[in-house]
mmCIF file with all atom_site columns, C-alpha atoms and ligand atoms in Angstrom:
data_model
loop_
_atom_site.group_PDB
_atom_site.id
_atom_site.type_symbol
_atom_site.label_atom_id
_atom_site.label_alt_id
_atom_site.label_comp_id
_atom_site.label_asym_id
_atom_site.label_entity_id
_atom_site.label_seq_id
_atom_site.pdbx_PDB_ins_code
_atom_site.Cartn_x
_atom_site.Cartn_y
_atom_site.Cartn_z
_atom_site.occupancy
_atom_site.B_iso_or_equiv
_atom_site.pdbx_formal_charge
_atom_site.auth_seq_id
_atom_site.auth_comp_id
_atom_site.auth_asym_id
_atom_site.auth_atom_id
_atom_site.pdbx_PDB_model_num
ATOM   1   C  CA  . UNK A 1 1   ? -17.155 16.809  10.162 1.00 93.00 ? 672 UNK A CA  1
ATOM   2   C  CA  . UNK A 1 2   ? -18.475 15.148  6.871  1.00 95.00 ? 673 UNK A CA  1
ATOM   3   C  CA  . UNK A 1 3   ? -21.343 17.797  6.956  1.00 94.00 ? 674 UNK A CA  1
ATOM   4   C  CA  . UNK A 1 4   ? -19.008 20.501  7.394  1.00 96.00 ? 675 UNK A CA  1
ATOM   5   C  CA  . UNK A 1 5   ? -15.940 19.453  4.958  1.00 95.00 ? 676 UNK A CA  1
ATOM   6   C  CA  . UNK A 1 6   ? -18.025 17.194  2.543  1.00 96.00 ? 677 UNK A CA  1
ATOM   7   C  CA  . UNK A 1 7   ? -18.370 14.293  0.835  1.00 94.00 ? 678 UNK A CA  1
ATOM   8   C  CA  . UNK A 1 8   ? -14.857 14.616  -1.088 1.00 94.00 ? 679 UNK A CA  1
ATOM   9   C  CA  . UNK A 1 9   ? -13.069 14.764  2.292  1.00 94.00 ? 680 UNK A CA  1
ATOM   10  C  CA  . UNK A 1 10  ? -11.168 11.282  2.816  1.00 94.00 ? 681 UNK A CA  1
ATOM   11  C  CA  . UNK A 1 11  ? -12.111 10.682  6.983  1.00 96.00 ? 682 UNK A CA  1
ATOM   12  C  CA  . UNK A 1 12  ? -11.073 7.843   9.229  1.00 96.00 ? 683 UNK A CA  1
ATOM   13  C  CA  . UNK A 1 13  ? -11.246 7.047   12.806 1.00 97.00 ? 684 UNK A CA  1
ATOM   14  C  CA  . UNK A 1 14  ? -9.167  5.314   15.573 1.00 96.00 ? 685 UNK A CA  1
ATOM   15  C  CA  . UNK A 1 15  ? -10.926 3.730   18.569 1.00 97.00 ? 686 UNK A CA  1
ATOM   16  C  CA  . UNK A 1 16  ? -7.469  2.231   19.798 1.00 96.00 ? 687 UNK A CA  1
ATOM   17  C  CA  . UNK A 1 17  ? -9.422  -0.728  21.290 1.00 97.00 ? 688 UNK A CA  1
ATOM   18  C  CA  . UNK A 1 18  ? -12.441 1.017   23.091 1.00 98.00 ? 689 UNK A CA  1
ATOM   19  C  CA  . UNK A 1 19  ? -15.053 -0.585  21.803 1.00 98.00 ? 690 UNK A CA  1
ATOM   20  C  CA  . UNK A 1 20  ? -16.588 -4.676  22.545 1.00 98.00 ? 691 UNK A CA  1
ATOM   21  C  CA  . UNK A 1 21  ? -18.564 -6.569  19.965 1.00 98.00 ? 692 UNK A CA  1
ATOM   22  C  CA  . UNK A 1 22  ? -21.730 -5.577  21.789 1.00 98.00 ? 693 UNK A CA  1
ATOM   23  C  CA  . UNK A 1 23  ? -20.922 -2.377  20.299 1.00 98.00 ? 694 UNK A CA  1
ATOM   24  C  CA  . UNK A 1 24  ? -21.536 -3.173  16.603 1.00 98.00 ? 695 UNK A CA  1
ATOM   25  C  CA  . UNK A 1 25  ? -25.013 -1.753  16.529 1.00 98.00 ? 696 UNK A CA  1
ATOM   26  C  CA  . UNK A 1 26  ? -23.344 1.475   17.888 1.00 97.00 ? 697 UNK A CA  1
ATOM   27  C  CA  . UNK A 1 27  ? -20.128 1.377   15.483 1.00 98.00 ? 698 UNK A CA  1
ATOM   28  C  CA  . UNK A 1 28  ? -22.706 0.615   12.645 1.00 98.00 ? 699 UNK A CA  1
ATOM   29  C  CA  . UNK A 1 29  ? -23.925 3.417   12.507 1.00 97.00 ? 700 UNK A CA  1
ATOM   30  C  CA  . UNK A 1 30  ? -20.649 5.024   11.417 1.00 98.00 ? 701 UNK A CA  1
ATOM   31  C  CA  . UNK A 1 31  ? -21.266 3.763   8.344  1.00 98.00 ? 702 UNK A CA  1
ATOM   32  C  CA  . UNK A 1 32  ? -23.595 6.189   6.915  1.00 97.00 ? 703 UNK A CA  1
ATOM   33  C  CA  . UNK A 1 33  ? -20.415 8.663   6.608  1.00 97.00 ? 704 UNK A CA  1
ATOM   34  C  CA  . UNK A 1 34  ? -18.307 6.663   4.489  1.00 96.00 ? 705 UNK A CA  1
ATOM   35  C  CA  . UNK A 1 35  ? -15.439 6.513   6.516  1.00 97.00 ? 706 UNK A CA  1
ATOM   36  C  CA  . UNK A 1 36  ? -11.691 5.496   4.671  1.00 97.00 ? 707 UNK A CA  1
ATOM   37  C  CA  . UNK A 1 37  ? -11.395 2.991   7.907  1.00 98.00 ? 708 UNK A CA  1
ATOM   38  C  CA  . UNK A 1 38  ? -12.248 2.853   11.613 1.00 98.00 ? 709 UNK A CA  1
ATOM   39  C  CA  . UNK A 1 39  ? -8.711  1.708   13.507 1.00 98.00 ? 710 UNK A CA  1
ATOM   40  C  CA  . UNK A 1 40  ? -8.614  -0.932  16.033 1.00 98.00 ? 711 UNK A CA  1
ATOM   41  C  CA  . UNK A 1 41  ? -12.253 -0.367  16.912 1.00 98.00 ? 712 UNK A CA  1
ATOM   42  C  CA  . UNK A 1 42  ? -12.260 -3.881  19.398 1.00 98.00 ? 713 UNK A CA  1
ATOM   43  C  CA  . UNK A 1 43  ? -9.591  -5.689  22.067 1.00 97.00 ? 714 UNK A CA  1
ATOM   44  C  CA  . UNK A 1 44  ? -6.252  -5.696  21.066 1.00 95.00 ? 715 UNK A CA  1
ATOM   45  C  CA  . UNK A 1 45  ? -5.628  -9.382  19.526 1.00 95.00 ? 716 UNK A CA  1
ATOM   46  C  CA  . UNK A 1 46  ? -9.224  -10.465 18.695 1.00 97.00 ? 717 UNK A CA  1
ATOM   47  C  CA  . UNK A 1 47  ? -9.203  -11.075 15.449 1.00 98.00 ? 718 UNK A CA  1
ATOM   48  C  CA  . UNK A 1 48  ? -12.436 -13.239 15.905 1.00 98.00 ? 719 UNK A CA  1
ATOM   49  C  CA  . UNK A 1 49  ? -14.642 -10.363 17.214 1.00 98.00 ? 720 UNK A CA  1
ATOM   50  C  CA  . UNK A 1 50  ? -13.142 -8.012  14.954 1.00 98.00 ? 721 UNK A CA  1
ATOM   51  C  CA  . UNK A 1 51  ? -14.395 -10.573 11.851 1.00 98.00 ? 722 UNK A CA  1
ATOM   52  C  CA  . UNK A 1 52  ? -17.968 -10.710 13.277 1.00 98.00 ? 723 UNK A CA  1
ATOM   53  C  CA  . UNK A 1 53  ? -17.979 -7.340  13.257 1.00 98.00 ? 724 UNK A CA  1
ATOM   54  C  CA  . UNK A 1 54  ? -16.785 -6.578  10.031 1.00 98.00 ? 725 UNK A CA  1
ATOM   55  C  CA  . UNK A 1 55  ? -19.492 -8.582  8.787  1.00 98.00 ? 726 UNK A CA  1
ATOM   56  C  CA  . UNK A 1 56  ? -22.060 -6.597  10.463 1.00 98.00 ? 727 UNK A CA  1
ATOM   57  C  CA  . UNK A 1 57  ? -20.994 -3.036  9.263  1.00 98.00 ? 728 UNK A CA  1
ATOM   58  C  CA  . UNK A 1 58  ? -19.257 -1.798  5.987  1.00 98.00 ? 729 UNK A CA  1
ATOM   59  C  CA  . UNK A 1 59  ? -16.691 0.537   7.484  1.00 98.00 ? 730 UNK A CA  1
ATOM   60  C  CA  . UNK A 1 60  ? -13.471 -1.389  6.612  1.00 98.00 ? 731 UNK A CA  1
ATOM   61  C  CA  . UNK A 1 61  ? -12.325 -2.281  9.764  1.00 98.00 ? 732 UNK A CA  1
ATOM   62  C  CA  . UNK A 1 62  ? -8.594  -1.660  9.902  1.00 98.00 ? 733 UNK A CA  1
ATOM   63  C  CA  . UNK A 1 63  ? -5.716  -3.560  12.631 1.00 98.00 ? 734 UNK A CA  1
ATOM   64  C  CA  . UNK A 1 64  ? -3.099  -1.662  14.450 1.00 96.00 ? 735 UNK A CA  1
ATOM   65  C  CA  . UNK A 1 65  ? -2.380  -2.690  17.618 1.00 95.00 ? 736 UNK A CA  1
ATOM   66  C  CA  . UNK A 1 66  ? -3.675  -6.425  17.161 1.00 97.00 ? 737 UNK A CA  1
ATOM   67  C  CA  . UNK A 1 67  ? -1.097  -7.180  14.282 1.00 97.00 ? 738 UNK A CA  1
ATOM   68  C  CA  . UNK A 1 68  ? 2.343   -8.234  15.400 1.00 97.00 ? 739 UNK A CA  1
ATOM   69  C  CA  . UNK A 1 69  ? 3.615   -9.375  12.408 1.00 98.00 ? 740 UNK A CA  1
ATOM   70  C  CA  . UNK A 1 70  ? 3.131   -11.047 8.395  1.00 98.00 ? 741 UNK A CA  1
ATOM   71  C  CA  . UNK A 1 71  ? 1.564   -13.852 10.189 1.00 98.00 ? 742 UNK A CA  1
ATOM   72  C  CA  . UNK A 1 72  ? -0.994  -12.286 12.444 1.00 96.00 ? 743 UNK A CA  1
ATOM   73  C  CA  . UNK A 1 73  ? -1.792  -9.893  9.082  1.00 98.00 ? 744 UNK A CA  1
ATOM   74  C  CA  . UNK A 1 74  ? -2.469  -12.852 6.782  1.00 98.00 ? 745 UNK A CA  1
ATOM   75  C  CA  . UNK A 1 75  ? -4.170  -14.741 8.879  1.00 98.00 ? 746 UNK A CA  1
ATOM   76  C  CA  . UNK A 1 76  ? -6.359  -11.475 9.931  1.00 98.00 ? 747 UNK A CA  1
ATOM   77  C  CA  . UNK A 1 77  ? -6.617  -10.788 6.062  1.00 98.00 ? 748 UNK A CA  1
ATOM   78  C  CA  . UNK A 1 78  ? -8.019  -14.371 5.583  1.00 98.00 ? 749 UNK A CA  1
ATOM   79  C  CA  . UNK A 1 79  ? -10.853 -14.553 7.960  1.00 98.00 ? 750 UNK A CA  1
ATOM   80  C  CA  . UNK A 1 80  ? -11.936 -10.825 7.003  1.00 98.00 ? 751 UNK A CA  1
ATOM   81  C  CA  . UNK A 1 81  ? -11.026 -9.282  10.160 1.00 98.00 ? 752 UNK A CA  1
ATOM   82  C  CA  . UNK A 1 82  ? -9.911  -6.401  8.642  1.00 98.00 ? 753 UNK A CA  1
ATOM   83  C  CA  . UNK A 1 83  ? -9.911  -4.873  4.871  1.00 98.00 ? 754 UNK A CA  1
ATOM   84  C  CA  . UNK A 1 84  ? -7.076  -1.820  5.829  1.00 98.00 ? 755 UNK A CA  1
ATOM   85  C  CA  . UNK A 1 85  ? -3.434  -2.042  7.756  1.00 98.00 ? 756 UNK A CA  1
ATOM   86  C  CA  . UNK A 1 86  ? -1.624  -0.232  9.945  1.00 97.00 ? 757 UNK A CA  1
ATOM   87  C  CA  . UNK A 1 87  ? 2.118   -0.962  9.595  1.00 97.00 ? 758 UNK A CA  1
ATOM   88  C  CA  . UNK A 1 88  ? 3.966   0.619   12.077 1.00 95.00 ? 759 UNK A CA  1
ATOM   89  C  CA  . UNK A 1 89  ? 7.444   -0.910  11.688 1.00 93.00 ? 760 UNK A CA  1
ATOM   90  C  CA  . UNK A 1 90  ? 8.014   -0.276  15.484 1.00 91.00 ? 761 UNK A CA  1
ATOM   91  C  CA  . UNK A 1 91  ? 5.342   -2.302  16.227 1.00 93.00 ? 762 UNK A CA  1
ATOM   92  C  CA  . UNK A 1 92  ? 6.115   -5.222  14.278 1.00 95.00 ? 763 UNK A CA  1
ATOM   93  C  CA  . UNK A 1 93  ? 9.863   -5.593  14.978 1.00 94.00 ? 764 UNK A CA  1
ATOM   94  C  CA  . UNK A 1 94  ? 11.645  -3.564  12.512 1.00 94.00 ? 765 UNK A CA  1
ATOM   95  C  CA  . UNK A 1 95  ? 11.416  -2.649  8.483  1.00 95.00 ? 766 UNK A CA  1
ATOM   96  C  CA  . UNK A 1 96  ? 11.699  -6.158  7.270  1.00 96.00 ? 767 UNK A CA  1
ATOM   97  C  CA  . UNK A 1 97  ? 9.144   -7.404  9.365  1.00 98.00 ? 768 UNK A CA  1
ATOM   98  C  CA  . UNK A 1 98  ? 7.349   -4.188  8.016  1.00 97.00 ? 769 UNK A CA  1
ATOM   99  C  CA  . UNK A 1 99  ? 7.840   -5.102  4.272  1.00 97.00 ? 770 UNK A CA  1
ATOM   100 C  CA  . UNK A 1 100 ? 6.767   -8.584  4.943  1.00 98.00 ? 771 UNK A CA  1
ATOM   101 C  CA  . UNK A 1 101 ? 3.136   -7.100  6.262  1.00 98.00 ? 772 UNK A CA  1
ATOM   102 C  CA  . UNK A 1 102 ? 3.079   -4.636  3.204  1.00 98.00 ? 773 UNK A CA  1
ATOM   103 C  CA  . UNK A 1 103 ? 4.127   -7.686  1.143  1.00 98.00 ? 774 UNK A CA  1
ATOM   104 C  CA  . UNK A 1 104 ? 1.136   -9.869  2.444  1.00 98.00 ? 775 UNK A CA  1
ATOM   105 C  CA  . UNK A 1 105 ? -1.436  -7.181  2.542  1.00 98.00 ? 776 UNK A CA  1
ATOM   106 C  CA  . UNK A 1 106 ? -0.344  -5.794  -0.968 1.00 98.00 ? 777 UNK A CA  1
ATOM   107 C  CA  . UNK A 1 107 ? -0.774  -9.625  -2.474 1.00 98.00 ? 778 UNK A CA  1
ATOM   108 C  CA  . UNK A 1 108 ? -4.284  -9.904  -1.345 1.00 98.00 ? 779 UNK A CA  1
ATOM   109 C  CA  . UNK A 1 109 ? -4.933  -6.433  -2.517 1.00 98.00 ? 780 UNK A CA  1
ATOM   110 C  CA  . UNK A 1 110 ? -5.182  -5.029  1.127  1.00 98.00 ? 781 UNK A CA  1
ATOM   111 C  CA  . UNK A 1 111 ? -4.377  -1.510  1.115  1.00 98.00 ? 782 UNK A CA  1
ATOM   112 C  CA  . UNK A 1 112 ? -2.240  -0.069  4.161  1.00 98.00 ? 783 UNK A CA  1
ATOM   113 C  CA  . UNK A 1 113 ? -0.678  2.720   5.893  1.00 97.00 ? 784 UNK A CA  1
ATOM   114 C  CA  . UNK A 1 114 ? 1.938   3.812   7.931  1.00 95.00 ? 785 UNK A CA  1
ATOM   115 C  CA  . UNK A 1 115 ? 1.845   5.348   11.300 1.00 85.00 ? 786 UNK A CA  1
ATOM   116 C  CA  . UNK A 1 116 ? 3.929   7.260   13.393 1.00 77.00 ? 787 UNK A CA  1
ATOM   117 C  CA  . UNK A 1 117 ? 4.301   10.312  15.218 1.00 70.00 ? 788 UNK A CA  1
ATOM   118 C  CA  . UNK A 1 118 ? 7.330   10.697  17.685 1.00 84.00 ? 789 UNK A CA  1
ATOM   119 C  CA  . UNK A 1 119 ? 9.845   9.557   15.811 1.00 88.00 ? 790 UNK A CA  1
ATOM   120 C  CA  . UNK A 1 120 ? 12.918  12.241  15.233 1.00 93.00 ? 791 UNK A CA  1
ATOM   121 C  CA  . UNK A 1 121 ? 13.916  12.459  11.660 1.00 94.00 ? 792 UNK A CA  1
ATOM   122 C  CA  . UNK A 1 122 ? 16.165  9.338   12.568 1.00 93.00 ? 793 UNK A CA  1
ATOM   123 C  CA  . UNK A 1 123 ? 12.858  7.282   12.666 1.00 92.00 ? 794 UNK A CA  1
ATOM   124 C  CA  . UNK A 1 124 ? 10.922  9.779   10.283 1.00 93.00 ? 795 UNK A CA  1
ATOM   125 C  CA  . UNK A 1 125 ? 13.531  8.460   7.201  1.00 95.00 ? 796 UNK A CA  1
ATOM   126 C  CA  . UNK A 1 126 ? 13.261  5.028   6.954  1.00 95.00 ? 797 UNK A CA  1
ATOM   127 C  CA  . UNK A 1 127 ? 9.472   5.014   7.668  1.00 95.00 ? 798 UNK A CA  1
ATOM   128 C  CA  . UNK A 1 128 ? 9.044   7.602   4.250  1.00 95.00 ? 799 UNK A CA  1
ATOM   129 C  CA  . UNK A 1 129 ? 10.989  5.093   2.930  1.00 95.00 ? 800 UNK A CA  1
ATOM   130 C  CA  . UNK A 1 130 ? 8.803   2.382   3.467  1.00 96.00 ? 801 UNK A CA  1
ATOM   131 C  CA  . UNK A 1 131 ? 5.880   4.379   3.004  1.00 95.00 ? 802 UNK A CA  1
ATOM   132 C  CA  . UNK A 1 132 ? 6.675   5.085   -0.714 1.00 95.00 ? 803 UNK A CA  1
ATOM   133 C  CA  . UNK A 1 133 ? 6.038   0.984   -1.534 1.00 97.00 ? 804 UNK A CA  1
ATOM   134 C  CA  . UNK A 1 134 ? 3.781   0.584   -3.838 1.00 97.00 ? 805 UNK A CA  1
ATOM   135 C  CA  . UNK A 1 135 ? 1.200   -1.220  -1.333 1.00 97.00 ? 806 UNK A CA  1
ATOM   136 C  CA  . UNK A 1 136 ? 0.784   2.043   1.010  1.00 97.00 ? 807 UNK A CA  1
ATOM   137 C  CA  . UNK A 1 137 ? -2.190  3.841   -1.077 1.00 96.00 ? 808 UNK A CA  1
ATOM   138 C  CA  . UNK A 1 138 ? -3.839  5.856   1.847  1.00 95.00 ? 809 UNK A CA  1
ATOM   139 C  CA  . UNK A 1 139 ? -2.311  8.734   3.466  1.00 91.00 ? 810 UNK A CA  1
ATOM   140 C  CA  . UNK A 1 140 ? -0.093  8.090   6.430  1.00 89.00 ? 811 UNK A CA  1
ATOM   141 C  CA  . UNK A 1 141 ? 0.131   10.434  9.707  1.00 86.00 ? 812 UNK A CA  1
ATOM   142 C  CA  . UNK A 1 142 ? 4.221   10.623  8.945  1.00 89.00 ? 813 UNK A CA  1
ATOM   143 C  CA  . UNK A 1 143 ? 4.302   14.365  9.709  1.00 90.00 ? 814 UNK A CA  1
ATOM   144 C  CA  . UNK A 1 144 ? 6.539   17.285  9.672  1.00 93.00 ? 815 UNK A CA  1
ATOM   145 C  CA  . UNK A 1 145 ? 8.905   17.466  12.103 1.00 94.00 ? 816 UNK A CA  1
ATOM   146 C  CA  . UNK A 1 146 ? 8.289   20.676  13.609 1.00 93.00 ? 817 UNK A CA  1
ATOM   147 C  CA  . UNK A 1 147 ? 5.259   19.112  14.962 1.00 91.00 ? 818 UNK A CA  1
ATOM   148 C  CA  . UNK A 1 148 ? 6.656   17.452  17.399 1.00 91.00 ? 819 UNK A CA  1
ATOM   149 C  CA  . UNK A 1 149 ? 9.798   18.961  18.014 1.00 93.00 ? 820 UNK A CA  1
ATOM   150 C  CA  . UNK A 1 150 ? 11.428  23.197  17.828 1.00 95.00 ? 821 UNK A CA  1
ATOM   151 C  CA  . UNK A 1 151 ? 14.917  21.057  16.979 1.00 96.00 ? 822 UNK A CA  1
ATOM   152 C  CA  . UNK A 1 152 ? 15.231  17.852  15.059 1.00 96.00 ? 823 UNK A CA  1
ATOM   153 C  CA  . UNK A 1 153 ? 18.406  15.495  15.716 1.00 96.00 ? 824 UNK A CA  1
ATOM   154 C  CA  . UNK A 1 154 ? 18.373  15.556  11.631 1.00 96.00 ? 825 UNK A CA  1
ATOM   155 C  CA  . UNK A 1 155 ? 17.645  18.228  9.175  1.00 95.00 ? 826 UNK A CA  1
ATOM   156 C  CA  . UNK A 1 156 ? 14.216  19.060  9.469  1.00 95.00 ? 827 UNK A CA  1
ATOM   157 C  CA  . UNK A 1 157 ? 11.368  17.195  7.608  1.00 95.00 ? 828 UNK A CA  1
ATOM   158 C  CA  . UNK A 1 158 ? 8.990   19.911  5.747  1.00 95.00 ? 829 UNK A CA  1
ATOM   159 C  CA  . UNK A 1 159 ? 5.576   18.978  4.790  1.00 94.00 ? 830 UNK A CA  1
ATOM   160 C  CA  . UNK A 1 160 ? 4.990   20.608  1.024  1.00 95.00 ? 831 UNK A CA  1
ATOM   161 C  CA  . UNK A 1 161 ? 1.413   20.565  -0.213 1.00 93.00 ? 832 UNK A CA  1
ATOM   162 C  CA  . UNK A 1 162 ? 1.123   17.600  2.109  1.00 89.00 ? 833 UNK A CA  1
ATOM   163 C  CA  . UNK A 1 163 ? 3.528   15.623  1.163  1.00 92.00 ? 834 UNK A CA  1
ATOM   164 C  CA  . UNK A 1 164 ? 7.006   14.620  2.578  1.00 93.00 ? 835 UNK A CA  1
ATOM   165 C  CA  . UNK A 1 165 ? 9.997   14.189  0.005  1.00 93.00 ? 836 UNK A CA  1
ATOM   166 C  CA  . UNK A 1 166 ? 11.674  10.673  0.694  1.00 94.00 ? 837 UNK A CA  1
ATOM   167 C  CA  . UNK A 1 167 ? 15.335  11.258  1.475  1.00 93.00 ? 838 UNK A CA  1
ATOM   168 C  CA  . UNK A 1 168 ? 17.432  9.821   -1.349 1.00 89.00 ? 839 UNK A CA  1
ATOM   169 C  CA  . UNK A 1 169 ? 20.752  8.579   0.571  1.00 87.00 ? 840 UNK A CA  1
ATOM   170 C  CA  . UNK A 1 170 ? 21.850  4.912   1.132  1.00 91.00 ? 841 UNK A CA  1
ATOM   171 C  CA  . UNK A 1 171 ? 20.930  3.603   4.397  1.00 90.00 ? 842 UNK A CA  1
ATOM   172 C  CA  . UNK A 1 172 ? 18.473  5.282   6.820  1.00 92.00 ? 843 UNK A CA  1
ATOM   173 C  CA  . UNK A 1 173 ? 18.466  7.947   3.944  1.00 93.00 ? 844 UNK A CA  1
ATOM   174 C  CA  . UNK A 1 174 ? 19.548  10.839  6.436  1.00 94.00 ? 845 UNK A CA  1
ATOM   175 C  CA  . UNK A 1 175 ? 22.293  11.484  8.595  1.00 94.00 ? 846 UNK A CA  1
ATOM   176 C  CA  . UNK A 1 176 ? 22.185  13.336  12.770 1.00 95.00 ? 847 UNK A CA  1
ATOM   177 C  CA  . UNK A 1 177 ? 23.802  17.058  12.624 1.00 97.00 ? 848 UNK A CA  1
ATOM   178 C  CA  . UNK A 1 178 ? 26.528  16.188  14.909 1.00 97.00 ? 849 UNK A CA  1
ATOM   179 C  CA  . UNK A 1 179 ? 26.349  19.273  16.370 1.00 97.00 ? 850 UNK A CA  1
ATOM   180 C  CA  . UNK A 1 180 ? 22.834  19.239  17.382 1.00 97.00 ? 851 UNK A CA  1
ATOM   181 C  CA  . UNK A 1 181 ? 23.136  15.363  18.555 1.00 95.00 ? 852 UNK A CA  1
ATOM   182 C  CA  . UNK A 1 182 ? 25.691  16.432  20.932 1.00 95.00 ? 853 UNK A CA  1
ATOM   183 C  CA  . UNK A 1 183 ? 23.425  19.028  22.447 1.00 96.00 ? 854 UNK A CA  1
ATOM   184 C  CA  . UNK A 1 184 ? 20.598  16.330  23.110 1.00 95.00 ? 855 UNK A CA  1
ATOM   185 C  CA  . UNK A 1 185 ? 22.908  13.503  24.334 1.00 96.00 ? 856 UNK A CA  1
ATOM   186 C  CA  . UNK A 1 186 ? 21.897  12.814  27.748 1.00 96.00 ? 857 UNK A CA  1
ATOM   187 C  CA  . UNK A 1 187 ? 23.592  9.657   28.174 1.00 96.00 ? 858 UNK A CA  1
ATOM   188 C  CA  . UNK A 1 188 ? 26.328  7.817   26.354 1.00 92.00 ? 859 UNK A CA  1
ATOM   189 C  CA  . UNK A 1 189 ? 27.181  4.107   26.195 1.00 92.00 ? 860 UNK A CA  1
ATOM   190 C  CA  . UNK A 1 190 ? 30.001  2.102   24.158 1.00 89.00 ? 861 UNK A CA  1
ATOM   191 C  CA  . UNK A 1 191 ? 28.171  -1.515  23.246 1.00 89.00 ? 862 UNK A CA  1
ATOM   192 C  CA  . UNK A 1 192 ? 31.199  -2.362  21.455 1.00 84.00 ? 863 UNK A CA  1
ATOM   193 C  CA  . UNK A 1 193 ? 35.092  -2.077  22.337 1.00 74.00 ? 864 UNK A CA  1
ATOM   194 C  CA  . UNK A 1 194 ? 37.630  -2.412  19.981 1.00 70.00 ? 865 UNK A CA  1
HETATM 195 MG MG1 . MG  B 2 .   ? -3.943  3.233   16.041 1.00 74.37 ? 978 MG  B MG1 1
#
């Protein structure tokens, strides 16, 4: 890939936990092609091997699946464990939660990302939204919607020149098309009776 597309080409990788800290001869040697990140390259919640090893190579190691929340990301961001972060809010419990971990990263000068992919414009909103902060200076994997789905629940999001407009209502930012909600609806249930 780097030979093919170059040296301007911004390229990162995602091991989602495949990899032990016997590895970090092997996952050094990434670092000749100046990788943005490698993602989650150890066990989920081992913030100890994933510090050894980002001592050992100089591919910022960045955290997805082993940060739950502000805590586990500052205390991850203070023993070097990783140097990029994945903020899915999903992940963490929710937008504030989210903000917090942008909040802590951003502070210590920690850039991060968002991530998502199935989300129907419903999710797709709120996590442009939060990926417009000022912390979030790499490119996130928030995509179109038609590349997951023929029919959104919301009016379509279109990717122009690469980039994704952030929805300028209050709330969510975006409202369902009644019409095509009740098409999907598969099951209905009243959590609250007046
Ligand atoms: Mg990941």
């Amino acid at each position: 890939m780097r030979e093919r597309f170059g040296e301007a080409l911004p390229l990162q990788v995602d091991a989602n936990t495949a990899y032990t800290l016997a590895d970090a001869e092997h996952l050094r040697r990434l670092d000749e092609f100046g990788l943005l990140l490698i993602e989650e390259p150890l066990e989920e919640d081992n913030l100890y091997a994933h510090a050894r090893l980002q001592q050992r190579i100089s591919t910022p190691v960045c955290l997805d699946e082993s940060l739950h929340n502000a805590r586990d990301t500052a205390s991850a961001i203070a023993m070097d464990a990783c140097r990029v972060v994945n903020v899915k809010p999903a992940r963490v419990g929710g937008y504030l939660e989210a903000r917090r971990v942008h909040d802590v990263a951003h502070a210590h000068g920690v850039p991060v990302w968002c991530g998502g992919m199935l989300e129907t414009g419903i999710g797709r909103a709120p996590n442009l939204a939060l990926a417009a902060l000022p912390g979030f200076t790499l490119p996130g994997d928030t995509s179109a919607s038609s590349r997951y789905f023929a029919e959104d629940i919301t009016e379509p999001f279109v990717l122009e020149d690469g980039h994704l407009t952030v929805p300028p209502g209050p709330g969510i930012g975006i409202a369902p098309l009644p019409d095509a909600l009740r098409r999907f609806t598969r099951e209905r249930r009243d959590l609250f009776r007046r």
